[in-house]
Short mmCIF file of C-alpha atoms in Angstrom, two decimals:
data_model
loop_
_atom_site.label_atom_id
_atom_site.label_comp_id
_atom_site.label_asym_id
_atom_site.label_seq_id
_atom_site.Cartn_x
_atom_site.Cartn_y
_atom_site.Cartn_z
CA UNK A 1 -18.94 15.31 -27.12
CA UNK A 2 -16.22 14.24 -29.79
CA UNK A 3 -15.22 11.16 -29.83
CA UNK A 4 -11.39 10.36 -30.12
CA UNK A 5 -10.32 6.59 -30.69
CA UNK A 6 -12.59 4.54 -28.97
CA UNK A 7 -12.98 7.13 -25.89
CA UNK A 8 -15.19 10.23 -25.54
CA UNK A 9 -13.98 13.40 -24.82
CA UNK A 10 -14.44 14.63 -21.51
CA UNK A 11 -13.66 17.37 -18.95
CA UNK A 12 -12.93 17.15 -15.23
CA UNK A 13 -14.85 18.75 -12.54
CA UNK A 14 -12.33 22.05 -12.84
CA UNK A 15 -13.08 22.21 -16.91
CA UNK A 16 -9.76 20.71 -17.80
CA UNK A 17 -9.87 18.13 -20.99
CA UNK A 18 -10.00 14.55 -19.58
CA UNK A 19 -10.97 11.27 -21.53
CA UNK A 20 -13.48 8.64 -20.90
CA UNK A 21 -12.08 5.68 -20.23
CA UNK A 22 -14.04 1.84 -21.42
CA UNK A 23 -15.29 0.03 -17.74
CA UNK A 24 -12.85 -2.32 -17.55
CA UNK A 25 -9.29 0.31 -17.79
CA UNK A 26 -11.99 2.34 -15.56
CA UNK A 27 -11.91 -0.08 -13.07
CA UNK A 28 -8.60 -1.14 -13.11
CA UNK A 29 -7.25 2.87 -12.28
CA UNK A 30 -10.12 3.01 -9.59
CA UNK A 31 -8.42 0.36 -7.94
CA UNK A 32 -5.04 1.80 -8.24
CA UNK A 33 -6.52 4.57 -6.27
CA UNK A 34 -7.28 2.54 -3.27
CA UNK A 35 -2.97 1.90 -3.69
CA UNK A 36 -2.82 5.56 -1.73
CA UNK A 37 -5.71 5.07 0.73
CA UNK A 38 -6.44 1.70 1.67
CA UNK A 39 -6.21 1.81 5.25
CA UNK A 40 -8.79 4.61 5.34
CA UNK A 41 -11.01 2.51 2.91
CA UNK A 42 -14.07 3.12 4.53
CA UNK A 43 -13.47 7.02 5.31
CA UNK A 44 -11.78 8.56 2.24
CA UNK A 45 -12.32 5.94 -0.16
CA UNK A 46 -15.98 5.80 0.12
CA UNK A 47 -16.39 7.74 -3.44
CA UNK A 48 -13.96 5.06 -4.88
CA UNK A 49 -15.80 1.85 -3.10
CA UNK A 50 -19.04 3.10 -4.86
CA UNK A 51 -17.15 3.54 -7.93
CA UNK A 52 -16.05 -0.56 -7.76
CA UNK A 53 -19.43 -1.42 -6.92
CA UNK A 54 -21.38 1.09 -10.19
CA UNK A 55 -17.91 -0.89 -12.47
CA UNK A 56 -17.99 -4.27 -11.92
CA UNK A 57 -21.20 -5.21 -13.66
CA UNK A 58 -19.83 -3.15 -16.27
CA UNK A 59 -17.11 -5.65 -16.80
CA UNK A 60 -17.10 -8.88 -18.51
CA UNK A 61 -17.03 -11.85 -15.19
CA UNK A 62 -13.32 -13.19 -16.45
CA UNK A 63 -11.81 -9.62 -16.13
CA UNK A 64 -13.41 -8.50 -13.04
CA UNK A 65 -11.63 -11.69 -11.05
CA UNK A 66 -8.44 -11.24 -12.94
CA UNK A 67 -8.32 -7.51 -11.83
CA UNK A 68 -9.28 -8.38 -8.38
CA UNK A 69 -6.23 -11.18 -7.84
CA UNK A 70 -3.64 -8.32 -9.23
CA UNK A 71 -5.27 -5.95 -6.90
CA UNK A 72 -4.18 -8.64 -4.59
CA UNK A 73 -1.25 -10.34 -5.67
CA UNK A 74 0.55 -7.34 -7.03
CA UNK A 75 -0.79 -4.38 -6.19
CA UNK A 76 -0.68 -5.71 -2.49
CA UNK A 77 -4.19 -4.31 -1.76
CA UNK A 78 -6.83 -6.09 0.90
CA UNK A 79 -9.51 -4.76 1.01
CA UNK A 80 -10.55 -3.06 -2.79
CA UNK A 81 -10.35 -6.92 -3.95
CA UNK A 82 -12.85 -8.16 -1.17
CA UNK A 83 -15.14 -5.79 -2.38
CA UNK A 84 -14.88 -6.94 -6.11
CA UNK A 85 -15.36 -10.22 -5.50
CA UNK A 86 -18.37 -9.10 -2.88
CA UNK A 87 -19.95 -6.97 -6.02
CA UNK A 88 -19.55 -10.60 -8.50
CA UNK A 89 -21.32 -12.67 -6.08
CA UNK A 90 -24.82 -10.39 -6.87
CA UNK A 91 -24.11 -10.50 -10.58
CA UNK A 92 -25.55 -13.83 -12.18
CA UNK A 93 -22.97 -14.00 -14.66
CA UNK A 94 -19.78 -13.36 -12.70
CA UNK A 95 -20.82 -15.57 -9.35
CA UNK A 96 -19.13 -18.96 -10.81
CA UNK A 97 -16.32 -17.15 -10.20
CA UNK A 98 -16.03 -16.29 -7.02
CA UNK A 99 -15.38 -19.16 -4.89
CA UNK A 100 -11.73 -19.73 -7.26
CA UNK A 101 -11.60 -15.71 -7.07
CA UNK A 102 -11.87 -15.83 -3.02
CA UNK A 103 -9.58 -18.66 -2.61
CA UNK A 104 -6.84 -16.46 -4.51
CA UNK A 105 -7.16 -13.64 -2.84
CA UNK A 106 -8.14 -14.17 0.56
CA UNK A 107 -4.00 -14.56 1.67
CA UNK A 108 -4.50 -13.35 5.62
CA UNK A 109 -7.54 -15.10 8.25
CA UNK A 110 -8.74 -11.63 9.09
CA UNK A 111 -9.49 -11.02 5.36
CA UNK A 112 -12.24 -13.84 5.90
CA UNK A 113 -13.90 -11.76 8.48
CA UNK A 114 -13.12 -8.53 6.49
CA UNK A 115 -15.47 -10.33 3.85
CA UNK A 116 -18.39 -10.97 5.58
CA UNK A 117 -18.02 -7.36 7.00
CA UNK A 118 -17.89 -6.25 3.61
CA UNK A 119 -21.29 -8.65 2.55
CA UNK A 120 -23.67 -7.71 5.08
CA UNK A 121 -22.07 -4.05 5.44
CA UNK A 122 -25.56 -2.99 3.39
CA UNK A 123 -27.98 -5.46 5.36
CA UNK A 124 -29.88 -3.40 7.09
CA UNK A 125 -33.90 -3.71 8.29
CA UNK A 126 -36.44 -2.05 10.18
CA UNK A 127 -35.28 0.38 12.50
CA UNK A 128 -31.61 0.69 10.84
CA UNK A 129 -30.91 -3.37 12.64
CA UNK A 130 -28.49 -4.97 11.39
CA UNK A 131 -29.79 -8.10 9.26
CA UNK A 132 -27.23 -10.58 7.78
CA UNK A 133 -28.32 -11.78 4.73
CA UNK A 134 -27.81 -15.35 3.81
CA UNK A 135 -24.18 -15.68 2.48
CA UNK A 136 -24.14 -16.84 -1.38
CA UNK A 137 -23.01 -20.60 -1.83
CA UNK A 138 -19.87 -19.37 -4.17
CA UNK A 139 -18.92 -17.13 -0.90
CA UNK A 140 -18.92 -19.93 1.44
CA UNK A 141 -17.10 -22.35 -1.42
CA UNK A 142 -14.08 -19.68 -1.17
CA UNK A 143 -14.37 -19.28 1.81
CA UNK A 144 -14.04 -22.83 2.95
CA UNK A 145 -11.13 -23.22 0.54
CA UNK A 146 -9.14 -20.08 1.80
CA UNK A 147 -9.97 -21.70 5.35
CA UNK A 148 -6.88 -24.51 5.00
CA UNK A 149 -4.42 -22.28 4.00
CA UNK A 150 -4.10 -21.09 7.31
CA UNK A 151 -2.24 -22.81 10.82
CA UNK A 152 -2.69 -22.54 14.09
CA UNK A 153 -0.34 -19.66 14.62
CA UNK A 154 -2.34 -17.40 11.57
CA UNK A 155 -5.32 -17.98 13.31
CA UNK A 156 -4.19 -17.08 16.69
CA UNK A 157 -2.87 -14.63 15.78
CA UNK A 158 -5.38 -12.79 13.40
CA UNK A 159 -8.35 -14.08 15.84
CA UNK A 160 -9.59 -10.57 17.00
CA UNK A 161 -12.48 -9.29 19.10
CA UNK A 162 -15.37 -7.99 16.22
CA UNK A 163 -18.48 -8.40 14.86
CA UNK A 164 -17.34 -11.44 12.80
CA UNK A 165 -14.69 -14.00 14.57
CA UNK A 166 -13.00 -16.85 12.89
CA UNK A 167 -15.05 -19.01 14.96
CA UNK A 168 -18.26 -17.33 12.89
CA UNK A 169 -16.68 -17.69 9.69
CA UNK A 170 -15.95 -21.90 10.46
CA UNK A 171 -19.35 -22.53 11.61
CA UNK A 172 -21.33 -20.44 8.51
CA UNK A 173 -18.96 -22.42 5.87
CA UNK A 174 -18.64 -26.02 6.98
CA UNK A 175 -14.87 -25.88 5.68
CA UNK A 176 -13.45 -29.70 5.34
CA UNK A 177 -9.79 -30.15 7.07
CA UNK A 178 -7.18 -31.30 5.04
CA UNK A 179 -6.28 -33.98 7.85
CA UNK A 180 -6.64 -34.66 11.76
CA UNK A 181 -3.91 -32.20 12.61
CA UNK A 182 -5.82 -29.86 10.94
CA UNK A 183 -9.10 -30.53 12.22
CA UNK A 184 -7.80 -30.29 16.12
CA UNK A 185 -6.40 -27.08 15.10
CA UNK A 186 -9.97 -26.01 14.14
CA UNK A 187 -11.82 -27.79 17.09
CA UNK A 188 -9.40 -25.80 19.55
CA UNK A 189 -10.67 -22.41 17.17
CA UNK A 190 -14.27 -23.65 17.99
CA UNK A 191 -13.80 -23.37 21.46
CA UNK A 192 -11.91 -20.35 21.88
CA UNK A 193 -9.28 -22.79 23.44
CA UNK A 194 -6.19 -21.40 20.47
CA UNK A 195 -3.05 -20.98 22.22
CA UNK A 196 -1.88 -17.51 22.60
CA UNK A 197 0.30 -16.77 19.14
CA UNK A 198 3.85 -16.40 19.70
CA UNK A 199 4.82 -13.14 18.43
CA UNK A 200 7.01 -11.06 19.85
CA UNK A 201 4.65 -8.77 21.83
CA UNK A 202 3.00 -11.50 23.60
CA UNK A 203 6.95 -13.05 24.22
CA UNK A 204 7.62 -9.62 25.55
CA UNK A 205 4.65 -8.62 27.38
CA UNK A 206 4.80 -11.62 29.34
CA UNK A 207 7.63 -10.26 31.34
CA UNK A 208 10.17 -12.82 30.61
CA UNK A 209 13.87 -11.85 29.81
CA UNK A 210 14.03 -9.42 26.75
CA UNK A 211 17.37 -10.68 25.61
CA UNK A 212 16.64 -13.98 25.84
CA UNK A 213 13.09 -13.34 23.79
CA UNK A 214 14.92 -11.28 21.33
CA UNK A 215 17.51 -14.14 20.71
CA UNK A 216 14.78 -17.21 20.67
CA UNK A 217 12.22 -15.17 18.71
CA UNK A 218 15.15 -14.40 15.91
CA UNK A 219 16.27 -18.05 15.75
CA UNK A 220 12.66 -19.14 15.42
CA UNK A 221 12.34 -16.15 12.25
CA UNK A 222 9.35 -15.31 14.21
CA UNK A 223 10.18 -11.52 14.24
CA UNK A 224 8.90 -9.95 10.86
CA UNK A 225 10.67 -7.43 9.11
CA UNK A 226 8.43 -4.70 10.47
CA UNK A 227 9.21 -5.82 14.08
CA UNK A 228 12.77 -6.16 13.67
CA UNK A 229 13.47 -2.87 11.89
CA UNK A 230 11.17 -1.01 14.94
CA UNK A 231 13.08 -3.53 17.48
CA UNK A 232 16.79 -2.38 16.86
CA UNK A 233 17.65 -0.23 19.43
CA UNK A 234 15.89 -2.12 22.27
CA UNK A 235 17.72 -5.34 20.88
CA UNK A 236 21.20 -3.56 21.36
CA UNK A 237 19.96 -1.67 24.68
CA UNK A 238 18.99 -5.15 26.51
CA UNK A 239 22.37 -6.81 24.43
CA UNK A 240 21.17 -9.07 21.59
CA UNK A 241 24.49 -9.57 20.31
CA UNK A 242 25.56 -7.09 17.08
CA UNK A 243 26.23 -10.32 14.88
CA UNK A 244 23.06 -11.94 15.55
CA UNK A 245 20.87 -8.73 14.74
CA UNK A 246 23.23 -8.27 11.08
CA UNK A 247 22.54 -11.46 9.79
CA UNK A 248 18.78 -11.24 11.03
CA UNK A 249 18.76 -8.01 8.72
CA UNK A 250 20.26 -9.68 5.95
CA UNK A 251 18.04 -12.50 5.96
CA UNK A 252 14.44 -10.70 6.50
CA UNK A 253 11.96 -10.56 3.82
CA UNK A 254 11.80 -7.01 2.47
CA UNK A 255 9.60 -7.44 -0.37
CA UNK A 256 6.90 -5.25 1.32
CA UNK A 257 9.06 -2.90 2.78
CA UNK A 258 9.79 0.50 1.15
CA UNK A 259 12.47 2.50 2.00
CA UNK A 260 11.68 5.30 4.31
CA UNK A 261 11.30 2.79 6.73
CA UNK A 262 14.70 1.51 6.55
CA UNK A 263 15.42 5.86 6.52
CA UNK A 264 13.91 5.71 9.87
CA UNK A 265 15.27 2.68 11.18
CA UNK A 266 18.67 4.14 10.37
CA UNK A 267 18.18 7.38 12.39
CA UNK A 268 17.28 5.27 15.62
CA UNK A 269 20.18 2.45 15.39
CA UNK A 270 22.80 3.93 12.94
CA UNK A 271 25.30 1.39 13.71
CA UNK A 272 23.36 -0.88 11.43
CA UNK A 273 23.13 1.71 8.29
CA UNK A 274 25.64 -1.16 5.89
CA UNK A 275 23.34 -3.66 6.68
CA UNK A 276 20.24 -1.54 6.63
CA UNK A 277 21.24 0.11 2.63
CA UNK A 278 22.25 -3.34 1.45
CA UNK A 279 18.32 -4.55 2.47
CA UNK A 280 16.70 -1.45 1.24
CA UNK A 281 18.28 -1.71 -2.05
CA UNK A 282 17.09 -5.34 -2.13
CA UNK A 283 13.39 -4.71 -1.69
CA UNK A 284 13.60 -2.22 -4.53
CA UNK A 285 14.95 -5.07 -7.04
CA UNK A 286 12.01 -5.92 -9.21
CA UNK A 287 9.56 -3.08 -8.41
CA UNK A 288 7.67 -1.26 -10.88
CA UNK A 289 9.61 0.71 -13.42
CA UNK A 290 9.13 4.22 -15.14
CA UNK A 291 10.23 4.37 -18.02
CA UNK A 292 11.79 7.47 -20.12
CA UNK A 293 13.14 10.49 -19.03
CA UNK A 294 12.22 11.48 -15.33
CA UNK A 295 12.94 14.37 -13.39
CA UNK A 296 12.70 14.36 -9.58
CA UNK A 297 12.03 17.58 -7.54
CA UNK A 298 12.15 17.48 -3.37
CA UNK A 299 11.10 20.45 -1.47
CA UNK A 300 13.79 21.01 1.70
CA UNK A 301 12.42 23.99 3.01
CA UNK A 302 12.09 24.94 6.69
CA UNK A 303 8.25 23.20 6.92
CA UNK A 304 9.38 19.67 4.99
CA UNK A 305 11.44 19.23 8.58
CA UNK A 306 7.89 18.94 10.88
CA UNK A 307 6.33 15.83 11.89
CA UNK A 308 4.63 13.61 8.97
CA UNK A 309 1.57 13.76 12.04
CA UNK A 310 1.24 13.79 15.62
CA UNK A 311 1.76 10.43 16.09
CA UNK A 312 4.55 9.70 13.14
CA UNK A 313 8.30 9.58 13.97
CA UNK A 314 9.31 10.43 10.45
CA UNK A 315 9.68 14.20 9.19
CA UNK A 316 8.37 15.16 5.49
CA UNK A 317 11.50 15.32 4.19
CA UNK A 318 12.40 11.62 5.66
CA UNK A 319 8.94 10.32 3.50
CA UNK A 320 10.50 12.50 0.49
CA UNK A 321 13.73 10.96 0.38
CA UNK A 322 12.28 7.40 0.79
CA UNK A 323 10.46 8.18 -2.16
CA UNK A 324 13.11 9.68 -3.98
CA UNK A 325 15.70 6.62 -3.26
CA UNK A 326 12.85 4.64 -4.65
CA UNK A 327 12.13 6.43 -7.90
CA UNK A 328 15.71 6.34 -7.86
CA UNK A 329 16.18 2.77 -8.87
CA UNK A 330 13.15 2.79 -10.72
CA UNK A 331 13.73 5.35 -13.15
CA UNK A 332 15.28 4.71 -16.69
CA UNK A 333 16.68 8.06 -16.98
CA UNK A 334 16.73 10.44 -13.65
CA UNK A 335 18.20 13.87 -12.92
CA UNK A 336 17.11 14.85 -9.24
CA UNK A 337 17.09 18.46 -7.96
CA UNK A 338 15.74 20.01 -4.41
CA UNK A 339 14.53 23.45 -3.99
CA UNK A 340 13.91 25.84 -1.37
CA UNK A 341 15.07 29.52 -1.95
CA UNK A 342 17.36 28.26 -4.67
CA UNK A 343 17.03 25.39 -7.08
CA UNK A 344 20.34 22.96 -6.88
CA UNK A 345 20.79 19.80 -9.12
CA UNK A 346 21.88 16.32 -6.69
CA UNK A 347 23.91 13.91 -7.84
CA UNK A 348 22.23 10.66 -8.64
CA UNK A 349 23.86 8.60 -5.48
CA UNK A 350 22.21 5.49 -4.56
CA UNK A 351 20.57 4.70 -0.95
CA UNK A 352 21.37 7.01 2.17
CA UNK A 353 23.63 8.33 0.24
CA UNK A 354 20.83 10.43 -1.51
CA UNK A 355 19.10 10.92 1.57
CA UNK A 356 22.48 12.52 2.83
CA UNK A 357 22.59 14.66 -0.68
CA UNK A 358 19.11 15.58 -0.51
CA UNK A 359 19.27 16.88 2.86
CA UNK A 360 22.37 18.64 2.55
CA UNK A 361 22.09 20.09 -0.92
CA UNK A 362 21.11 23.94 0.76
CA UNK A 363 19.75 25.79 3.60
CA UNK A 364 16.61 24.62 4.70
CA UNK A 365 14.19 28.14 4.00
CA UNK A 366 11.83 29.64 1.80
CA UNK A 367 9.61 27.11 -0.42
CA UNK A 368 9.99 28.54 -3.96
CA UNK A 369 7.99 25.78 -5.66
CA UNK A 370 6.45 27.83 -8.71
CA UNK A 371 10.16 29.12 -9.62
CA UNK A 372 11.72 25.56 -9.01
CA UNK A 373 8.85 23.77 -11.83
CA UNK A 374 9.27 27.20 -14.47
CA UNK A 375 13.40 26.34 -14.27
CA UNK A 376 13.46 22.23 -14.43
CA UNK A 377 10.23 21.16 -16.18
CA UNK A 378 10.39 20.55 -20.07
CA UNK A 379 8.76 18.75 -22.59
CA UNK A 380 9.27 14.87 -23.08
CA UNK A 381 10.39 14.45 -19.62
CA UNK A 382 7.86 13.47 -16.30
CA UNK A 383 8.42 15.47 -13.42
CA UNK A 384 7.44 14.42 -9.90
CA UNK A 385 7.66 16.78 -7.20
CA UNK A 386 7.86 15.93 -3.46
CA UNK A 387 6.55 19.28 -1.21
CA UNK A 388 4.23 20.07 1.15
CA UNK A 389 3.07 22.69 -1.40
CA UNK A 390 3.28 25.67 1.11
CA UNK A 391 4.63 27.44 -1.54
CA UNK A 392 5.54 31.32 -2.14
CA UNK A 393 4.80 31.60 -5.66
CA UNK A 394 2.48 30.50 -8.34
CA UNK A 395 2.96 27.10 -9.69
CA UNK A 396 2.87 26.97 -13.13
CA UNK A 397 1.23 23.68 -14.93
CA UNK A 398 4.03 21.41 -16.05
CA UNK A 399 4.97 20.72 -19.22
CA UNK A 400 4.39 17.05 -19.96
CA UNK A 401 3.57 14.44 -17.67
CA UNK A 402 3.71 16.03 -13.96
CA UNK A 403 3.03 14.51 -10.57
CA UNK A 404 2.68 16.39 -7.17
CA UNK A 405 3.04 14.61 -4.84
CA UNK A 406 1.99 16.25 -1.59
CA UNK A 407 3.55 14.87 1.58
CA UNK A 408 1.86 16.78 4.72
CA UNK A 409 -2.02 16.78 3.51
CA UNK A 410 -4.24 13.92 4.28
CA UNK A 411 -7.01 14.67 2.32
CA UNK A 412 -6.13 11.96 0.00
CA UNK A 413 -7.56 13.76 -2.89
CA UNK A 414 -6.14 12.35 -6.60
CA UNK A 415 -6.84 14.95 -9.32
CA UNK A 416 -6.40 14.73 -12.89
CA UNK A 417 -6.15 17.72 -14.52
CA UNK A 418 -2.64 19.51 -15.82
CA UNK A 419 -0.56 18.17 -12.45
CA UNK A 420 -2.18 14.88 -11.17
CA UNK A 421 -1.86 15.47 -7.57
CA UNK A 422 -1.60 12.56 -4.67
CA UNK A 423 -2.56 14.21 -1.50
CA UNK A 424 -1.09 12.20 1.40
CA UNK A 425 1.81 10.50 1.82
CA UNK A 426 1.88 6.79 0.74
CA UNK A 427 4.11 4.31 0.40
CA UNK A 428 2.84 2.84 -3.24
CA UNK A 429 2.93 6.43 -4.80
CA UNK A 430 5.77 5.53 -7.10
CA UNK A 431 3.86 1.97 -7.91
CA UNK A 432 0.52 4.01 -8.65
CA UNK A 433 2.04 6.39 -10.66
CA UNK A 434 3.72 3.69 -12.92
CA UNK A 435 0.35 1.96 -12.99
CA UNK A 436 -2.25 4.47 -13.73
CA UNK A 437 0.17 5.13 -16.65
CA UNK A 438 0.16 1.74 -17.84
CA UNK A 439 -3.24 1.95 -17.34
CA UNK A 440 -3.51 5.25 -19.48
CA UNK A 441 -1.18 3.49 -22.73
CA UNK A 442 -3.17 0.58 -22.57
CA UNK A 443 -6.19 2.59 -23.06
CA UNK A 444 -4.81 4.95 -25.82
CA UNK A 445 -3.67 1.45 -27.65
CA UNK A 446 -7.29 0.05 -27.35
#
């Protein structure tokens, strides 16, 4: 091997030139990677959890807990930052961190269980019996601290049947109320005596009047943003008043909510589409940005129009243009074009006013992909492309930096070779592909 800077050069697994990146940038992309896949952790990501677990003792103690509370706090990840601070707490030299590292990034009750699940996941004895191991004393120090950040409602609510309860985690840590309210919260979580949570499926599952719910659960704010967007037809079917449901929209916190879901929202209660674009364009405010030149390409041929999946209300080309409204507002410089028999430049419109461009730039046919990236692609710019990749020609390799972002497969498969290629459709794509290239300066800098 040559080396080049500080980094060795290195191929990927199809031969194409790669570099080696120091533990701690290596670390911080693996864990961008678990942006696409989280949810599937344990299934997909199982090549990128043993990745964590062979970096972290790689990494200096410090820098391990500071990547694992971004992971957290703005990368919006659960589970990838459980594991980190799982991996410190073997390590000698990175356990005094833990307990501060657990309190900052535990931010949900169930993550507490999650933990444990995650600790004794390898404690296994004779016969392939489960064995827990005794739990570190910096794990039960976090622990015990992330206890009393949670009320009686987050517990209720995130008190689920499992192999670890909430009730487990209490007794193991010994966690010290912050006053008698507190404590009588904890003695009724002892018992199994928690009221039931009020959310708005127990509200409505208990058979009581569904306007009346609707109306009490909005004037509490006990209806997330999640809920209410899913909600808005049934809220105007049972005759929550149009007023009440607008300024409910206006007022929700959207700062985890990414825009095909307001897309899809919209197509089930379009009477609300003002108030729906104005909140859409709100969560985007502050996101990651891309900077430079960027050229977006959306496939809108005949096959982006199936189902995302059998269970999935949104189409392919409904998760495209949520992405492309996103990259949108997060690109310096943007030119957007679709393709399908015929390549057609959109102009840059804001919201579901895109979606409406995208859609209706041309028929809806062949998928002429290779054609489309030999006519738009050039040098300086990065391209991202939005397809299902059932396409009729050879794709050529791009030019600069390309993305393909594939939004039928779910073989989550991230490649890094001339097009880095997301498999699976995700709503952090445009926030992992900003990262792993601030990951990628910051390691041609070092």
């Amino acid at each position: 091997m040559v080396r080049l800077n500080k980094f060795l050069r290195a191929f990927t697994h199809e031969g194409a030139p790669s570099r080696q990146l120091a533990p701690e940038q290596a670390l911080q992309r693996t864990l961008l990677s678990c942006l696409l896949w989280e949810d599937q952790f344990y299934e997909d990501g199982v090549s990128v959890a043993e990745r964590i677990k062979a970096l972290v003792p790689q990494v200096a103690p410090r820098e391990a807990a500071q990547l694992a509370v971004r992971a957290r706090e703005e990368m919006k990840l659960r589970h990838a930052p459980l594991l980190v601070a799982r991996e410190m707490a073997r390590l000698p030299e990175h356990r005094a961190l833990v307990a501060e590292t657990l309190a900052r990034i535990i931010q949900r009750p169930d993550e507490m269980t999650e933990l444990l699940a995650i600790y004794w996941a390898d404690s296994l004895g004779p016969q392939q019996q489960r064995r827990r191991q005794p739990v570190s004393a910096q794990v039960k120090k976090g622990l015990a601290k992330a206890f009393t950040k949670f009320d009686a409602y987050q517990l209720a609510k995130y008190d689920r049947e499992g192999p670890v309860r909430l009730r487990d985690v209490l007794f193991l840590v010994h966690a010290k109320p912050r006053d008698a309210a507190q404590e009588a919260v904890w003695k009724q979580l002892a018992a199994s005596e928690l009221p039931s949570p009020n959310t708005w499926e127990v509200a409505l599952s208990k058979g009581a009047d569904k306007r009346a719910s609707f109306e009490r659960l909005l004037a509490e704010k006990r209806l997330g943003a999640l809920a209410l967007l899913r909600n808005l037809r049934l809220m105007r079917e049972v005759g929550v008043p149009r007023a009440t449901i607008a300024a409910a929209i206006e007022t929700m916190r959207t700062d985890r909510i990414l825009p095909y879901r307001f897309i899809t929202a919209a197509r089930h209660a379009p009477d609300f589409e003002p108030e729906l674009e104005q909140a859409m364009l709100g969560a985007i405010k502050g996101y990651a940005r891309l900077p430079g030149r960027t050229r977006l390409l959306i496939d809108v041929s005949g096959s982006m129009f199936a189902k995302l999946s059998a269970q999935s209300e949104m189409t392919r080309a409904e998760a495209a243009c949520g992405l492309a409204i996103l990259a949108r507002e997060v690109c310096d410089e943007v030119e957007i074009f679709t393709f399908s028999d015929k390549i057609v430049k959109v102009p840059p419109r804001r919201g579901f006013a895109l979606r409406d461009a995208i859609l209706g730039s041309q028929p809806h046919s062949g998928t002429y992909l290779g054609r489309a990236v030999g006519e738009i692609d050039r040098k300086g710019d990065r391209l991202i492309v939005f397809t299902d990749e059932q396409s009729h020609d050879a794709v050529p390799s791009p030019k600069a930096r390309g993305t393909m972002v594939n939004v039928a497969s779910y073989q989550h498969g991230v490649g890094y070779g001339p097009w880095t290629r997301v498999d699976g459709f995700s709503e952090a794509v445009i926030a992992w592909i900003a990262a792993q290239e601030e990951t990628l300066r910051g390691a041609t800098l070092h």
